[in-house]
Coordinates of C-alpha atoms in Angstrom, one line a residue:
L1 CA 84.9 51.1 142.3
A2 CA 86.3 54.4 140.9
A3 CA 87.5 56.2 144.1
T4 CA 87.4 55.9 147.9
L5 CA 87.9 58.2 150.8
P6 CA 88.5 56.2 154.1
L7 CA 87.0 57.0 157.4
N8 CA 88.7 60.3 158.6
L9 CA 87.5 62.0 161.8
A10 CA 89.8 65.0 160.9
R11 CA 88.1 65.6 157.6
K12 CA 86.9 69.2 157.1
A13 CA 84.9 68.5 153.9
W14 CA 84.7 66.3 150.9
G15 CA 83.6 66.8 147.3
F16 CA 82.7 64.7 144.3
Q17 CA 82.3 65.5 140.6
N18 CA 81.0 63.2 137.9
A19 CA 82.4 63.9 134.4
A20 CA 82.3 60.3 133.3
G21 CA 79.3 60.5 131.0
I22 CA 77.8 57.5 132.8
N23 CA 75.8 57.0 135.9
C24 CA 77.7 56.9 139.2
A25 CA 76.8 56.4 142.8
L26 CA 78.3 57.4 146.1
V27 CA 78.1 54.8 148.9
F28 CA 78.4 56.2 152.4
D29 CA 79.1 54.0 155.4
D30 CA 80.6 54.3 158.9
G31 CA 84.0 53.0 157.7
T32 CA 84.3 50.1 160.2
A33 CA 83.9 47.2 157.7
A34 CA 87.1 45.4 156.6
S35 CA 88.3 46.0 153.1
G36 CA 86.2 43.9 150.7
A37 CA 83.5 43.3 153.3
A38 CA 79.9 44.5 153.1
P39 CA 79.7 48.1 154.5
Q40 CA 77.9 48.7 157.8
N41 CA 75.1 51.3 157.9
A42 CA 75.4 52.1 154.2
T43 CA 73.5 54.8 152.2
V44 CA 73.6 54.9 148.4
Y45 CA 73.2 58.2 146.6
P46 CA 73.0 58.3 142.7
I47 CA 75.0 61.0 140.8
A48 CA 73.8 62.0 137.3
P49 CA 76.1 61.8 134.3
G50 CA 77.1 64.7 132.1
A51 CA 76.1 64.7 128.4
G52 CA 79.3 62.8 127.5
A53 CA 82.8 61.8 128.7
G54 CA 84.5 64.9 130.2
Q55 CA 81.3 66.9 130.4
Q56 CA 80.1 68.2 133.8
G57 CA 77.6 66.0 135.4
G58 CA 76.3 65.8 139.0
S59 CA 78.3 66.7 142.0
D60 CA 78.0 66.6 145.7
G61 CA 79.9 67.5 148.8
D62 CA 79.5 67.9 152.6
P63 CA 81.4 69.5 155.5
Y64 CA 80.0 67.0 158.1
F65 CA 80.3 63.4 157.0
K66 CA 83.5 61.7 158.4
G67 CA 82.8 58.1 157.4
R68 CA 84.0 56.2 154.3
V69 CA 82.8 57.5 150.9
Q70 CA 83.1 55.2 147.8
A71 CA 82.3 56.2 144.2
Y72 CA 81.1 53.5 141.9
C73 CA 80.4 54.0 138.2
A74 CA 78.3 51.9 135.8
S75 CA 81.3 50.9 133.6
A76 CA 85.0 51.5 133.2
L77 CA 86.2 55.1 132.7
T78 CA 87.7 55.6 129.3
G79 CA 88.9 58.5 127.1
N80 CA 88.1 61.9 128.7
A81 CA 85.8 60.3 131.3
F82 CA 86.7 61.0 135.0
V83 CA 85.4 61.3 138.5
A84 CA 86.9 63.4 141.2
L85 CA 86.5 62.6 144.9
C86 CA 88.5 64.7 147.3
E87 CA 88.7 65.8 150.9
R88 CA 90.3 68.5 153.0

C-alpha cells in the first residue's frame, strides 16, 4: 500500500500520478470496511509505469468519486520512485 485517501463526502476532486517506474493499481471502494478488512464494492484500476523511477507514468483523477481510494504498487518505492495521491 503506497497511499490512501479515506471516504470523504466533501471531496471536490482527487488525482494520482505514477512516477515509480513499476506497475501500480488504484483500488476504489465505498469506504465502509474497517481498516485491514476486505473492501466492499471494490474496483481495481491499473496504472502504467513510466520508463524508470522518477519518470512520468500513468495518471488518473476524478471530480465525482467520494469513496476510499488506495494506491498499491508492485514493489517498494526506492530511489527517485514516487506516487502522488491527492484530493481537494
